[in-house]
PDB file of C-alpha atoms in Angstrom:
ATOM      1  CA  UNK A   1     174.512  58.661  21.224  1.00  0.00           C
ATOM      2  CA  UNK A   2     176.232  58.961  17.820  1.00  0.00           C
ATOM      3  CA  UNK A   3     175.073  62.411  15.931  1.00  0.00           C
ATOM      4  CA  UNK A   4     176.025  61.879  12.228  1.00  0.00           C
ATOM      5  CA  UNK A   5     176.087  65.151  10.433  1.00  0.00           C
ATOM      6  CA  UNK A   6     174.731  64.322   6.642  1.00  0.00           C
ATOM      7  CA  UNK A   7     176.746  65.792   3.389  1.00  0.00           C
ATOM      8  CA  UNK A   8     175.346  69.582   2.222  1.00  0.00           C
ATOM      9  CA  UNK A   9     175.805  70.799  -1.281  1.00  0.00           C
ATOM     10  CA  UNK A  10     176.031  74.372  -2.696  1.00  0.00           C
ATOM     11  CA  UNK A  11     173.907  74.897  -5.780  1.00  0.00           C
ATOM     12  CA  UNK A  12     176.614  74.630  -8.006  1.00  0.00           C
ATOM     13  CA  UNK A  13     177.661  71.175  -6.831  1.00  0.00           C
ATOM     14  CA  UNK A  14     173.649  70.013  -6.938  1.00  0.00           C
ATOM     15  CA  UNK A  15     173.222  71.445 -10.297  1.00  0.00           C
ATOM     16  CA  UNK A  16     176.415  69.528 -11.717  1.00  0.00           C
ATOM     17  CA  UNK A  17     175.217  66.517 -10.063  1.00  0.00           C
ATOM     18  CA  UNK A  18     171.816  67.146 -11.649  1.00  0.00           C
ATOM     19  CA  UNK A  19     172.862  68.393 -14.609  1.00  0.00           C
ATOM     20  CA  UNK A  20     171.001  71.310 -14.132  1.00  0.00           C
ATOM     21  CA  UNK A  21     171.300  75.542 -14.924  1.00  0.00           C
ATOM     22  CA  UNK A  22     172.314  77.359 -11.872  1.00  0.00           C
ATOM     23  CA  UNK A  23     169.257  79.351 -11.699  1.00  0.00           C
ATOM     24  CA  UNK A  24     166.994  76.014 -12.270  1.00  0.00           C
ATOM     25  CA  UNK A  25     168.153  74.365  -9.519  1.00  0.00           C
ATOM     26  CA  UNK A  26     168.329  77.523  -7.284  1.00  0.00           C
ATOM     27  CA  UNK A  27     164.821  78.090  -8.067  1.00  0.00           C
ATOM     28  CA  UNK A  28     163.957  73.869  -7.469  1.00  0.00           C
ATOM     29  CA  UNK A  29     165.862  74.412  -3.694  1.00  0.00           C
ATOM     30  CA  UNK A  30     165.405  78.050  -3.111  1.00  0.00           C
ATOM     31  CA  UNK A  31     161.618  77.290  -0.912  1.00  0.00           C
ATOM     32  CA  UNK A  32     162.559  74.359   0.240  1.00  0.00           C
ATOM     33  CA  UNK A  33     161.834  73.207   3.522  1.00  0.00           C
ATOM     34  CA  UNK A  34     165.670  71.751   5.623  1.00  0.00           C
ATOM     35  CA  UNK A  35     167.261  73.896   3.019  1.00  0.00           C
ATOM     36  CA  UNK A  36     170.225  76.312   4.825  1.00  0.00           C
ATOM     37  CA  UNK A  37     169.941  79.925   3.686  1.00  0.00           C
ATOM     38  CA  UNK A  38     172.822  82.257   5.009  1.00  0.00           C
ATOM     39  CA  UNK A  39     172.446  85.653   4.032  1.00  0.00           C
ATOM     40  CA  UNK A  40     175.527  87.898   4.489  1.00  0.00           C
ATOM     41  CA  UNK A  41     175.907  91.016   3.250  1.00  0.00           C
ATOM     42  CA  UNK A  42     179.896  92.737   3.198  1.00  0.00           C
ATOM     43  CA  UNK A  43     181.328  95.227   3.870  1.00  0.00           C
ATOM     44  CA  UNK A  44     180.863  98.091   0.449  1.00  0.00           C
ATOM     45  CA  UNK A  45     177.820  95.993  -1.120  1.00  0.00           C
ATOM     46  CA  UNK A  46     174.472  97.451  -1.304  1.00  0.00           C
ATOM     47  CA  UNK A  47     172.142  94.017  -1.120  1.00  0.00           C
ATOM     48  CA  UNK A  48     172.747  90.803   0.721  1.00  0.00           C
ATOM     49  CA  UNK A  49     174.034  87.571  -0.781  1.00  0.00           C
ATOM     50  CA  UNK A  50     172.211  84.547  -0.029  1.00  0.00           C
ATOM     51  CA  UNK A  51     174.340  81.236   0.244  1.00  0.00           C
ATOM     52  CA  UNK A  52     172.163  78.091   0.046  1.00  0.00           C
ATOM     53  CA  UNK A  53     173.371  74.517   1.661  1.00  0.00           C
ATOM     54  CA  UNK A  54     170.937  71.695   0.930  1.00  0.00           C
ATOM     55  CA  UNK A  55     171.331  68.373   2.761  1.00  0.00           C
ATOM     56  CA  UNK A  56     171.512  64.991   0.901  1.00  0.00           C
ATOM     57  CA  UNK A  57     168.461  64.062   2.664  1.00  0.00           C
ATOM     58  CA  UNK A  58     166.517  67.172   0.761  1.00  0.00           C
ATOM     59  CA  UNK A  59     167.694  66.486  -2.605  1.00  0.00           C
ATOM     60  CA  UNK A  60     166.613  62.876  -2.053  1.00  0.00           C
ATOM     61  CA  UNK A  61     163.087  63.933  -1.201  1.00  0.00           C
ATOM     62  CA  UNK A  62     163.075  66.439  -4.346  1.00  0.00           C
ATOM     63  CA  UNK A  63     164.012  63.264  -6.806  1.00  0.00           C
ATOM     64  CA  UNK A  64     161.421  61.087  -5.176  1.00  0.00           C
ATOM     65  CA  UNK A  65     158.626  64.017  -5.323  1.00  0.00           C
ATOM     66  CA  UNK A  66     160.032  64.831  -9.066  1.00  0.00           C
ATOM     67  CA  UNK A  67     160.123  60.907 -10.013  1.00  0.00           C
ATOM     68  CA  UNK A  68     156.273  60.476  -8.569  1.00  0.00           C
ATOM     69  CA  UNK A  69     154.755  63.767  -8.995  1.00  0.00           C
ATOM     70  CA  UNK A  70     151.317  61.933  -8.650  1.00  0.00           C
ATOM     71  CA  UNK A  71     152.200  61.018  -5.140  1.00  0.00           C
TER      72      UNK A  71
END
């Protein structure tokens, strides 16, 4: 069986596709369900950094919901 591993994005590259603020798009993914959160916190820092990848598959199903939001 063939597994084929779909493309992620980081919130920069989805808001650039988008043409989107940073923080807009962080806050369209952020809840999203099949979104990747990995928090990691190093070494020195006092709160933990959050790293989002969000398959193609996801942002497809945000642009459909967004087109139709009646649907």
């Amino acid at each position: 069986m063939v597994q084929v591993i779909e493309k992620h994005y980081t919130i920069n590259e989805l808001a650039e596709r988008l043409t989107m603020s940073f923080e807009r798009t962080r806050q369209l993914v952020m809840d999203e369900a099949g979104v990747l959160r990995i928090a990691a916190k190093t070494h020195g820092e006092r709160r933990t950094r959050t790293m989002y990848r969000i398959p193609e598959s996801v942002i497809e199903r945000i642009l459909r919901r967004s087109a139709n939001p009646a649907l």
